[in-house]
Each structure stands twice: as structure tokens, then as C-alpha cells.
Amino acid sequence: GDDRQWLLVKKPDAWAGDTWPEESVLSGLTLEELRDGSKRAEKLAAELEKLGAKKRVVKPEPMLAETAEKPPTGKGWIFELKYDGFRLLASKKGLFYRSGREATKLYPEIVRAVRALPYDSLLLDGEICVLDPKGLPEFQRLQQRGKLTRAIDIERASVESPVVCYVFDILEAEGYDLRPLPLIERKRLLKMVLPPKGFLRYSDHVEARGEEFFRAVTEKGLEGVLAKRADSPYKPGRSAAWLKVKADLTGDFVIVGF
């Protein structure tokens, strides 16, 4: 009886899954939280107070890894995938490359995802990628995305070649500086903040088994691994607490001319 009321039904098709999502892929909130209001920001702030985090302004200045020949051994290290993409620092205010250059207008899908998170302020560190049909980063398509300048082209590309951001660190939340906290603690908090699916993806890690992890990464043709001290604070600039180990990709070639 009211033409403003409507019902949308999606029929099962080739892309349908077996389970119904419990959380929003943008905010990570459940239907109950969307209805009743979320208390996640207050809970996070209380936990940061308990951890001794201080309130201060945090600038988007990245911590950088040194180069290593092979993964380190011994306890106290965690290992992450090295993604073939662009380093990106993302906040509610905007997006910034590693160099400090602003990229807010280039990736509207990431901007929407960050602003949808139910927190007043966040500063996330990650790598943006465009994925191929197999789910692997394809750097050439990402380069093409980064060169676009017209708003209509960028919006079209955000649908046809969307980027995803693999987030591996959190520097600030609700006005608190998280950088002095150990990395493993920051990653625990990061996992609480991010939704389980969507444009922002938690960059998982393995502990201690760096050589095995590096071997598996190399066999799959991926770029390499990042080894990080689990107890390391986040300090802008290059540090030996983070090490990047690139996979050596080899092939056989025939010289047919010079």
C-alpha cells in the first residue's frame, strides 16, 4: 500500500554461498549492533587505557624494512606475506602513500571502507593490491589504477578493477598512540577493528616457521615475505626489526638475438 516500501530478493546463482554473513562487510557490525548502536569504540578505548596507551597526534609516517638474504631463525619473529602493491597509510581523514603523497581521491572504495568502521579515528598501515581472477596481486593493473585522474574514470575502475587493502598494522585508534605497543599486541587489536571480509583485509602471519613459510611463498610465485620482531614498537624510518626477503624467481631463456 506504500510505494516507498520494497523488498529485494537475491536468488541463488553461481556466486551464492552456503552461509549468511553475520556482519557488515563495510563496518563489521552485526544487525543487532546496527539496530541498537555499537559500543565497540568505547570498549577499544577502555582496553587501550588499560594497556597504558597515551593520547597524542600520530602522523602518517611509515616504518620501513631492511633487506635480508633469507628469513631469520629463532623465536620472537613473525612472518607475513610481502604483497605486490602500493604501501598505503589510511585514516578517516584520507589516504597517503609511503612518500607522504595523498591518494584519497584515487581509491574511493578504500575511503568508504575506512570511514564505515565504527570508530571516531584510526590510522591503519597496509598494502593495496588489485587481484587477478585467481586472487593474486597483479601489479600492472594496480599501476593503471594509480594513473587515473578523472573522477568518472576512478569511480568506474573502483567497480571494474577494485583494490583491496591488506592491513598489517594499526598506529592510532580513538586518539590513542599505539606505536609504542609490541607488534603482536597491535595486530591483536587490529584484528578486533577490521571486518572479517571486504575491501580491508587483515594481513595474517605465522610465528617462528619462517624458512618453511618462505619456501611455500616461493613455490607459489609470490613476491616474498616480511619478517618482523613480535615485540617491536612502530618507529618511522628503516629498522632492522623488520626484514624483507624477496623470493628469487628463476627461468630458462634462449638468446635469439642481440
Coordinates of N, CA and C in Angstrom, one line a residue, residues 3-229:
D3 N 4.2 3.0 -1.7 CA 5.2 2.8 -2.8 C 6.6 3.0 -2.4
R4 N 6.8 3.5 -1.1 CA 8.2 3.6 -0.6 C 8.7 2.4 0.1
Q5 N 7.9 1.4 0.2 CA 8.3 0.1 0.8 C 8.6 -0.9 -0.3
W6 N 9.7 -1.6 -0.1 CA 10.2 -2.5 -1.2 C 10.9 -3.7 -0.5
L7 N 11.0 -4.7 -1.3 CA 11.7 -5.9 -0.9 C 12.6 -6.4 -2.0
L8 N 13.9 -6.6 -1.7 CA 14.9 -7.1 -2.7 C 15.2 -8.6 -2.3
V9 N 15.1 -9.5 -3.3 CA 15.4 -10.9 -3.1 C 16.4 -11.3 -4.1
K10 N 17.5 -11.8 -3.6 CA 18.6 -12.4 -4.4 C 18.4 -13.9 -4.5
K11 N 18.2 -14.3 -5.7 CA 18.0 -15.8 -6.0 C 19.4 -16.5 -6.0
P12 N 19.5 -17.7 -5.6 CA 20.7 -18.5 -5.7 C 21.3 -18.5 -7.1
D13 N 22.6 -18.2 -7.2 CA 23.3 -18.3 -8.5 C 24.7 -18.9 -8.3
A14 N 25.5 -18.7 -9.4 CA 26.8 -19.3 -9.3 C 27.7 -18.7 -8.3
W15 N 27.4 -17.5 -7.8 CA 28.2 -16.8 -6.8 C 27.6 -16.9 -5.4
A16 N 26.5 -17.6 -5.2 CA 25.9 -17.7 -3.9 C 26.7 -18.6 -3.0
G17 N 26.8 -18.2 -1.7 CA 27.5 -19.1 -0.8 C 26.5 -19.9 0.0
D18 N 27.0 -20.7 0.9 CA 26.2 -21.6 1.7 C 25.8 -20.9 3.1
T19 N 26.5 -19.9 3.5 CA 26.2 -19.3 4.8 C 25.8 -17.8 4.6
W20 N 25.0 -17.3 5.5 CA 24.6 -16.0 5.5 C 25.6 -15.1 6.4
P21 N 26.1 -14.0 5.8 CA 27.1 -13.2 6.6 C 26.4 -12.7 7.9
E22 N 27.2 -12.7 9.0 CA 26.7 -12.2 10.2 C 27.0 -10.7 10.5
E23 N 28.1 -10.2 9.7 CA 28.5 -8.8 9.9 C 28.5 -8.1 8.6
S24 N 28.4 -6.8 8.7 CA 28.5 -5.9 7.5 C 30.0 -6.0 7.0
V25 N 30.1 -6.1 5.6 CA 31.5 -6.2 5.1 C 32.1 -4.8 5.1
L26 N 31.4 -3.8 5.4 CA 32.0 -2.4 5.5 C 32.4 -2.1 6.9
S27 N 31.4 -2.1 7.8 CA 31.6 -1.7 9.2 C 32.0 -2.9 10.1
G28 N 31.7 -4.1 9.7 CA 31.9 -5.2 10.6 C 30.9 -5.4 11.7
L29 N 29.9 -4.5 11.7 CA 28.8 -4.6 12.7 C 27.8 -5.6 12.4
T30 N 27.2 -6.2 13.5 CA 26.1 -7.1 13.3 C 24.8 -6.4 13.1
L31 N 23.8 -7.1 12.7 CA 22.4 -6.5 12.6 C 22.0 -5.9 13.9
E32 N 22.2 -6.6 15.0 CA 21.8 -6.1 16.3 C 22.5 -4.8 16.7
E33 N 23.8 -4.7 16.3 CA 24.6 -3.5 16.6 C 24.1 -2.4 15.8
L34 N 23.8 -2.6 14.5 CA 23.2 -1.6 13.6 C 21.9 -1.1 14.2
R35 N 21.1 -2.0 14.8 CA 19.8 -1.6 15.3 C 20.0 -0.8 16.6
D36 N 20.8 -1.4 17.5 CA 20.8 -0.9 18.9 C 22.0 0.1 19.1
G37 N 22.9 0.2 18.2 CA 24.1 1.1 18.4 C 25.3 0.3 18.9
S38 N 26.4 0.7 18.4 CA 27.7 -0.1 18.7 C 28.4 0.5 19.9
K39 N 29.0 -0.4 20.7 CA 29.8 0.0 21.9 C 31.3 -0.3 21.6
R40 N 31.6 -0.6 20.4 CA 33.0 -1.1 20.1 C 34.0 0.0 20.3
A41 N 33.7 1.2 20.0 CA 34.7 2.3 20.2 C 35.0 2.5 21.7
E42 N 33.9 2.4 22.5 CA 34.1 2.6 24.0 C 34.9 1.4 24.5
K43 N 34.7 0.2 24.1 CA 35.4 -0.9 24.6 C 36.9 -0.9 24.1
L44 N 37.1 -0.4 22.9 CA 38.5 -0.3 22.4 C 39.3 0.7 23.2
A45 N 38.6 1.9 23.5 CA 39.3 2.9 24.2 C 39.6 2.5 25.7
A46 N 38.7 1.7 26.3 CA 38.9 1.2 27.6 C 40.1 0.2 27.7
E47 N 40.2 -0.6 26.6 CA 41.3 -1.5 26.6 C 42.7 -0.8 26.3
L48 N 42.6 0.2 25.5 CA 43.9 1.0 25.3 C 44.3 1.7 26.6
E49 N 43.4 2.2 27.3 CA 43.7 2.8 28.6 C 44.4 1.8 29.5
K50 N 43.8 0.6 29.5 CA 44.4 -0.5 30.4 C 45.8 -0.8 30.0
L51 N 46.1 -0.8 28.6 CA 47.4 -1.1 28.1 C 48.4 0.0 28.3
G52 N 47.9 1.2 28.8 CA 48.8 2.3 29.0 C 49.1 3.1 27.8
A53 N 48.3 3.0 26.8 CA 48.5 3.9 25.6 C 48.2 5.3 25.9
K54 N 48.9 6.2 25.3 CA 48.8 7.7 25.5 C 48.0 8.3 24.4
K55 N 47.3 9.4 24.7 CA 46.6 10.1 23.7 C 47.5 11.2 23.1
R56 N 47.8 11.1 21.8 CA 48.6 12.1 21.1 C 48.3 12.0 19.6
V57 N 48.7 13.0 18.9 CA 48.5 13.1 17.4 C 49.6 12.2 16.8
V58 N 49.2 11.3 15.9 CA 50.1 10.4 15.2 C 50.1 10.8 13.7
K59 N 51.2 11.1 13.1 CA 51.3 11.4 11.7 C 51.5 10.2 10.9
P60 N 51.0 10.2 9.6 CA 51.1 9.0 8.8 C 52.6 8.9 8.2
E61 N 53.5 8.4 9.1 CA 54.9 8.2 8.7 C 55.2 6.7 8.8
P62 N 55.6 6.1 7.8 CA 55.7 4.6 7.8 C 57.0 4.1 8.4
M63 N 56.9 2.9 9.0 CA 58.1 2.2 9.4 C 58.5 1.3 8.2
L64 N 59.8 1.2 7.9 CA 60.3 0.6 6.7 C 61.2 -0.6 7.1
A65 N 61.3 -1.6 6.2 CA 62.0 -2.8 6.5 C 63.4 -2.7 5.8
E66 N 64.4 -3.4 6.4 CA 65.7 -3.6 5.8 C 65.6 -4.9 4.9
T67 N 66.6 -5.0 4.0 CA 66.6 -6.2 3.1 C 67.5 -7.3 3.8
A68 N 67.0 -8.5 3.6 CA 67.8 -9.7 4.1 C 67.9 -10.7 3.1
E69 N 68.9 -11.6 3.1 CA 69.1 -12.6 2.1 C 68.1 -13.8 2.4
K70 N 67.9 -14.1 3.6 CA 67.0 -15.2 4.0 C 66.3 -14.9 5.3
P71 N 65.2 -15.6 5.6 CA 64.4 -15.3 6.8 C 65.2 -15.6 8.0
P72 N 65.1 -14.8 9.1 CA 65.8 -15.1 10.3 C 65.2 -16.3 11.0
T73 N 66.0 -16.9 11.9 CA 65.6 -18.1 12.6 C 65.5 -17.7 14.1
G74 N 64.9 -18.6 14.8 CA 64.8 -18.3 16.3 C 63.4 -17.8 16.7
K75 N 63.2 -17.8 18.0 CA 61.9 -17.3 18.5 C 61.8 -15.8 18.4
G76 N 60.6 -15.3 18.6 CA 60.4 -13.9 18.6 C 60.2 -13.2 17.3
W77 N 60.1 -14.0 16.2 CA 59.8 -13.4 14.9 C 58.5 -13.9 14.4
I78 N 57.8 -13.0 13.7 CA 56.5 -13.4 13.0 C 56.8 -13.1 11.5
F79 N 56.0 -13.8 10.6 CA 56.3 -13.7 9.2 C 55.0 -13.5 8.4
E80 N 55.0 -12.4 7.6 CA 53.8 -12.1 6.8 C 54.2 -12.2 5.3
L81 N 53.1 -12.2 4.5 CA 53.3 -12.2 3.0 C 53.8 -10.8 2.6
K82 N 54.7 -10.7 1.7 CA 55.1 -9.4 1.1 C 54.2 -9.2 -0.2
Y83 N 53.3 -8.3 -0.1 CA 52.3 -8.1 -1.2 C 52.9 -7.2 -2.3
D84 N 52.5 -7.5 -3.5 CA 53.0 -6.8 -4.7 C 52.0 -5.7 -5.0
G85 N 52.2 -4.5 -4.2 CA 51.2 -3.4 -4.4 C 51.9 -2.1 -4.0
F86 N 51.0 -1.2 -3.5 CA 51.5 0.1 -3.1 C 51.2 0.2 -1.6
R87 N 52.2 0.7 -0.8 CA 52.1 0.9 0.6 C 51.1 2.1 0.8
L88 N 50.2 1.9 1.8 CA 49.2 2.9 2.0 C 48.9 3.1 3.5
L89 N 48.9 4.3 3.9 CA 48.5 4.7 5.3 C 47.1 5.3 5.2
A90 N 46.1 4.6 5.9 CA 44.7 5.0 5.7 C 44.2 5.5 7.1
S91 N 43.5 6.6 7.0 CA 42.8 7.2 8.2 C 41.4 7.7 7.8
K92 N 40.6 8.1 8.7 CA 39.3 8.7 8.4 C 39.5 9.9 7.6
K93 N 40.6 10.6 7.8 CA 40.8 11.9 7.1 C 41.2 11.7 5.6
G94 N 41.9 10.6 5.3 CA 42.4 10.4 4.0 C 43.4 9.3 3.9
L95 N 43.9 9.1 2.6 CA 44.9 8.0 2.3 C 46.2 8.7 1.9
F96 N 47.3 8.0 2.3 CA 48.6 8.6 2.0 C 49.5 7.4 1.5
Y97 N 50.3 7.7 0.5 CA 51.4 6.8 0.1 C 52.5 6.8 1.0
R98 N 53.5 5.9 0.9 CA 54.7 5.9 1.7 C 55.4 7.2 1.6
S99 N 55.5 7.8 0.5 CA 56.2 9.0 0.3 C 55.5 10.2 1.0
G100 N 54.3 10.1 1.4 CA 53.6 11.2 2.0 C 52.6 11.8 1.1
R101 N 52.6 11.4 -0.2 CA 51.7 12.0 -1.2 C 50.3 11.5 -0.9
E102 N 49.3 12.4 -1.0 CA 47.9 12.0 -0.7 C 47.3 11.2 -1.9
A103 N 46.5 10.2 -1.5 CA 45.9 9.3 -2.5 C 44.4 9.1 -2.3
T104 N 43.8 10.0 -1.5 CA 42.4 9.9 -1.1 C 41.5 9.8 -2.3
K105 N 41.7 10.6 -3.3 CA 40.7 10.6 -4.5 C 40.9 9.4 -5.4
L106 N 42.0 8.7 -5.3 CA 42.3 7.6 -6.2 C 41.6 6.3 -5.9
Y107 N 41.3 6.1 -4.6 CA 40.7 4.8 -4.2 C 39.5 5.0 -3.3
P108 N 38.4 5.4 -3.9 CA 37.2 5.7 -3.2 C 36.6 4.5 -2.4
E109 N 36.9 3.2 -2.9 CA 36.4 2.1 -2.2 C 37.1 1.9 -0.9
I110 N 38.3 2.2 -0.8 CA 39.1 2.1 0.5 C 38.6 3.2 1.4
V111 N 38.4 4.4 0.9 CA 38.0 5.6 1.7 C 36.6 5.2 2.3
R112 N 35.7 4.7 1.6 CA 34.4 4.3 2.1 C 34.5 3.2 3.2
A113 N 35.4 2.3 2.9 CA 35.5 1.2 3.9 C 36.1 1.7 5.2
V114 N 37.1 2.5 5.2 CA 37.7 3.1 6.4 C 36.7 3.9 7.2
R115 N 36.0 4.8 6.4 CA 35.1 5.7 7.1 C 33.8 5.0 7.7
A116 N 33.6 3.8 7.2 CA 32.4 3.0 7.7 C 32.7 2.3 9.0
L117 N 34.0 2.1 9.3 CA 34.4 1.5 10.6 C 33.8 2.3 11.8
P118 N 33.3 1.6 12.8 CA 32.6 2.3 13.9 C 33.5 2.9 14.9
Y119 N 34.5 3.7 14.5 CA 35.4 4.3 15.4 C 35.6 5.8 14.9
D120 N 35.9 6.7 15.9 CA 36.0 8.1 15.6 C 37.3 8.4 14.8
S121 N 38.4 7.7 15.2 CA 39.6 7.9 14.5 C 40.4 6.6 14.4
L122 N 41.1 6.4 13.3 CA 42.0 5.3 13.1 C 43.1 5.7 12.2
L123 N 44.3 5.0 12.3 CA 45.4 5.1 11.3 C 45.9 3.7 11.1
L124 N 45.7 3.2 9.9 CA 46.0 1.9 9.5 C 47.1 1.8 8.5
D125 N 48.0 0.8 8.6 CA 49.1 0.7 7.7 C 48.9 -0.6 6.9
G126 N 49.0 -0.5 5.6 CA 48.8 -1.7 4.7 C 49.3 -1.6 3.3
E127 N 48.9 -2.5 2.5 CA 49.4 -2.6 1.1 C 48.1 -2.7 0.2
I128 N 47.9 -1.9 -0.7 CA 46.8 -2.0 -1.6 C 47.2 -2.8 -2.9
C129 N 46.3 -3.6 -3.3 CA 46.6 -4.5 -4.5 C 45.3 -4.6 -5.3
V130 N 45.5 -4.9 -6.6 CA 44.4 -5.3 -7.5 C 44.6 -6.8 -7.7
L131 N 43.6 -7.6 -7.5 CA 43.7 -9.0 -7.6 C 43.3 -9.6 -9.0
D132 N 44.0 -10.6 -9.4 CA 43.6 -11.2 -10.7 C 42.5 -12.3 -10.4
P133 N 42.0 -13.0 -11.4 CA 40.9 -13.9 -11.2 C 41.3 -15.0 -10.2
K134 N 42.6 -15.3 -10.0 CA 43.0 -16.3 -9.0 C 43.2 -15.8 -7.6
G135 N 43.0 -14.5 -7.5 CA 43.1 -13.9 -6.1 C 44.5 -13.5 -5.8
L136 N 45.4 -13.4 -6.8 CA 46.8 -13.0 -6.6 C 47.0 -11.5 -7.0
P137 N 47.9 -10.8 -6.4 CA 48.1 -9.4 -6.7 C 48.6 -9.3 -8.2
E138 N 48.1 -8.3 -8.9 CA 48.5 -8.0 -10.3 C 49.0 -6.6 -10.3
F139 N 50.3 -6.4 -10.3 CA 50.9 -5.0 -10.1 C 50.6 -4.1 -11.3
Q140 N 50.5 -4.7 -12.5 CA 50.3 -3.9 -13.7 C 48.9 -3.2 -13.7
R141 N 47.9 -4.0 -13.3 CA 46.6 -3.4 -13.2 C 46.5 -2.3 -12.1
L142 N 47.3 -2.5 -11.0 CA 47.3 -1.5 -9.9 C 48.0 -0.2 -10.4
Q143 N 49.0 -0.4 -11.2 CA 49.7 0.8 -11.8 C 48.7 1.6 -12.7
Q144 N 47.9 0.9 -13.4 CA 46.9 1.6 -14.3 C 45.9 2.3 -13.4
R145 N 45.5 1.7 -12.3 CA 44.5 2.4 -11.4 C 45.2 3.7 -10.9
G146 N 46.4 3.6 -10.5 CA 47.1 4.7 -9.9 C 47.3 5.9 -10.8
K147 N 47.2 5.7 -12.1 CA 47.5 6.7 -13.1 C 46.2 7.5 -13.4
L148 N 45.0 7.0 -13.0 CA 43.8 7.7 -13.4 C 43.7 9.0 -12.7
T149 N 43.1 10.0 -13.3 CA 42.9 11.3 -12.8 C 41.4 11.8 -12.8
R150 N 40.7 11.4 -13.8 CA 39.3 11.9 -13.9 C 38.4 11.1 -12.9
A151 N 37.6 11.9 -12.2 CA 36.7 11.3 -11.2 C 35.8 10.1 -11.7
I152 N 35.3 10.3 -12.9 CA 34.4 9.3 -13.5 C 35.2 8.1 -13.9
D153 N 36.4 8.2 -14.3 CA 37.2 7.0 -14.6 C 37.6 6.3 -13.3
I154 N 37.9 7.0 -12.3 CA 38.2 6.4 -11.0 C 37.1 5.6 -10.4
E155 N 35.9 6.2 -10.5 CA 34.7 5.5 -10.0 C 34.4 4.3 -10.7
R156 N 34.5 4.3 -12.1 CA 34.3 3.1 -12.9 C 35.3 2.1 -12.6
A157 N 36.6 2.5 -12.4 CA 37.6 1.5 -12.1 C 37.4 0.9 -10.7
S158 N 36.8 1.6 -9.8 CA 36.6 1.1 -8.4 C 35.6 -0.1 -8.4
V159 N 34.8 -0.2 -9.5 CA 33.9 -1.3 -9.7 C 34.5 -2.4 -10.6
E160 N 35.2 -2.0 -11.7 CA 35.7 -2.9 -12.6 C 37.1 -3.5 -12.2
S161 N 37.9 -2.7 -11.5 CA 39.2 -3.2 -11.0 C 39.4 -2.7 -9.6
P162 N 38.6 -3.2 -8.7 CA 38.7 -2.7 -7.3 C 40.0 -3.1 -6.6
V163 N 40.5 -2.2 -5.8 CA 41.6 -2.5 -5.0 C 41.2 -3.1 -3.6
V164 N 42.0 -3.9 -3.0 CA 41.8 -4.3 -1.6 C 43.0 -3.9 -0.9
C165 N 42.9 -3.6 0.4 CA 44.0 -3.2 1.3 C 44.3 -4.3 2.3
Y166 N 45.4 -4.9 2.2 CA 45.9 -5.9 3.2 C 46.5 -5.1 4.4
V167 N 45.8 -5.0 5.5 CA 46.2 -4.2 6.6 C 47.1 -5.0 7.6
F168 N 48.3 -4.6 7.9 CA 49.1 -5.3 8.7 C 49.5 -4.6 10.0
D169 N 49.1 -3.4 10.2 CA 49.4 -2.7 11.4 C 48.4 -1.6 11.7
I170 N 48.4 -1.2 13.0 CA 47.5 -0.1 13.4 C 48.3 0.9 14.3
L171 N 48.3 2.2 13.9 CA 49.2 3.1 14.6 C 48.4 4.0 15.6
E172 N 47.2 4.2 15.3 CA 46.4 5.1 16.2 C 44.9 4.6 16.2
A173 N 44.2 4.7 17.3 CA 42.8 4.4 17.4 C 42.2 5.3 18.5
E174 N 41.1 5.9 18.2 CA 40.3 6.7 19.2 C 41.2 7.7 19.8
G175 N 42.2 8.3 19.1 CA 43.1 9.3 19.6 C 44.3 8.8 20.4
Y176 N 44.4 7.4 20.6 CA 45.5 6.8 21.3 C 46.6 6.4 20.4
D177 N 47.8 6.7 20.8 CA 49.0 6.3 20.1 C 49.4 4.8 20.4
L178 N 49.2 3.9 19.4 CA 49.5 2.5 19.6 C 50.9 2.1 19.2
R179 N 51.7 3.0 18.7 CA 53.1 2.7 18.2 C 54.0 2.1 19.2
P180 N 54.0 2.6 20.5 CA 54.9 2.0 21.5 C 54.5 0.6 21.9
L181 N 53.3 0.1 21.6 CA 52.9 -1.3 22.0 C 53.7 -2.3 21.1
P182 N 53.9 -3.5 21.6 CA 54.5 -4.5 20.8 C 53.7 -4.9 19.6
L183 N 54.4 -5.2 18.5 CA 53.7 -5.6 17.3 C 52.6 -6.6 17.4
I184 N 52.9 -7.7 18.2 CA 51.9 -8.8 18.3 C 50.7 -8.3 19.0
E185 N 50.8 -7.3 19.9 CA 49.7 -6.7 20.6 C 48.9 -5.8 19.6
R186 N 49.6 -5.0 18.8 CA 48.9 -4.2 17.8 C 48.2 -5.0 16.8
K187 N 48.7 -6.1 16.4 CA 48.0 -7.0 15.5 C 46.7 -7.6 16.1
R188 N 46.8 -7.9 17.4 CA 45.6 -8.4 18.1 C 44.5 -7.4 18.1
L189 N 44.9 -6.1 18.3 CA 43.9 -5.0 18.3 C 43.4 -4.8 16.9
L190 N 44.3 -4.9 15.9 CA 43.9 -4.7 14.5 C 42.8 -5.7 14.1
K191 N 43.0 -6.9 14.5 CA 42.0 -8.0 14.1 C 40.7 -7.7 14.7
M192 N 40.6 -7.0 15.9 CA 39.4 -6.7 16.5 C 38.7 -5.6 15.7
V193 N 39.5 -4.7 15.1 CA 38.9 -3.5 14.5 C 38.4 -3.8 13.1
L194 N 39.1 -4.7 12.3 CA 38.7 -4.9 10.9 C 37.5 -5.8 10.8
P195 N 36.7 -5.6 9.8 CA 35.6 -6.6 9.5 C 36.2 -7.9 8.9
P196 N 35.5 -9.0 9.0 CA 36.1 -10.3 8.6 C 36.2 -10.4 7.0
K197 N 35.5 -9.6 6.3 CA 35.5 -9.6 4.8 C 35.5 -8.2 4.3
G198 N 35.7 -8.0 3.0 CA 35.5 -6.7 2.4 C 36.8 -6.1 1.8
F199 N 36.8 -4.8 1.6 CA 37.9 -4.1 1.0 C 39.2 -4.0 1.9
L200 N 38.9 -4.1 3.2 CA 40.0 -4.1 4.2 C 40.2 -5.5 4.7
R201 N 41.4 -6.0 4.5 CA 41.6 -7.4 4.9 C 42.8 -7.5 5.9
Y202 N 42.6 -8.3 6.9 CA 43.6 -8.5 7.9 C 44.8 -9.3 7.3
S203 N 46.0 -8.8 7.4 CA 47.1 -9.5 6.9 C 47.6 -10.4 8.0
D204 N 47.4 -11.7 7.9 CA 47.7 -12.7 8.9 C 49.2 -13.0 8.9
H205 N 49.6 -13.8 9.8 CA 51.1 -14.1 9.9 C 51.2 -15.5 10.5
V206 N 52.5 -16.0 10.4 CA 52.8 -17.3 11.0 C 54.0 -16.9 12.0
E207 N 54.1 -17.7 13.0 CA 55.2 -17.5 14.0 C 56.3 -18.5 13.9
A208 N 57.5 -18.1 14.0 CA 58.7 -18.9 14.1 C 59.1 -19.7 12.8
R209 N 58.2 -20.2 12.1 CA 58.5 -21.1 11.0 C 58.7 -20.4 9.7
G210 N 59.7 -19.5 9.8 CA 60.0 -18.6 8.6 C 60.5 -19.3 7.4
E211 N 61.4 -20.2 7.6 CA 62.0 -20.9 6.4 C 61.0 -21.7 5.6
E212 N 60.1 -22.4 6.4 CA 59.0 -23.1 5.7 C 58.1 -22.2 5.0
F213 N 57.7 -21.1 5.6 CA 56.8 -20.2 5.1 C 57.4 -19.5 3.8
F214 N 58.7 -19.2 3.9 CA 59.3 -18.6 2.7 C 59.4 -19.6 1.5
R215 N 59.6 -20.8 1.8 CA 59.7 -21.9 0.8 C 58.3 -22.0 0.1
A216 N 57.3 -22.0 0.9 CA 55.9 -22.1 0.3 C 55.6 -20.9 -0.5
V217 N 56.0 -19.7 -0.1 CA 55.7 -18.5 -0.8 C 56.4 -18.5 -2.2
T218 N 57.7 -18.9 -2.1 CA 58.5 -19.0 -3.4 C 57.9 -20.0 -4.4
E219 N 57.4 -21.1 -3.9 CA 56.8 -22.1 -4.7 C 55.6 -21.6 -5.4
K220 N 54.8 -20.7 -4.8 CA 53.6 -20.2 -5.4 C 53.8 -19.0 -6.2
G221 N 55.1 -18.6 -6.4 CA 55.4 -17.5 -7.3 C 55.1 -16.1 -6.7
L222 N 55.0 -16.0 -5.4 CA 54.7 -14.7 -4.8 C 55.9 -13.9 -4.5
E223 N 55.8 -12.7 -4.1 CA 56.9 -11.8 -4.1 C 57.9 -12.1 -3.0
G224 N 57.5 -12.5 -1.9 CA 58.4 -12.7 -0.8 C 57.7 -12.6 0.6
V225 N 58.5 -12.5 1.6 CA 58.0 -12.4 3.0 C 58.6 -11.2 3.7
L226 N 57.9 -10.8 4.8 CA 58.3 -9.8 5.7 C 58.5 -10.5 7.1
A227 N 59.7 -10.4 7.6 CA 60.0 -10.9 9.0 C 60.0 -9.8 9.9
K228 N 59.2 -9.9 11.0 CA 59.1 -8.8 12.0 C 59.3 -9.3 13.4
R229 N 60.0 -8.5 14.2 CA 60.1 -8.9 15.6 C 58.8 -8.7 16.3

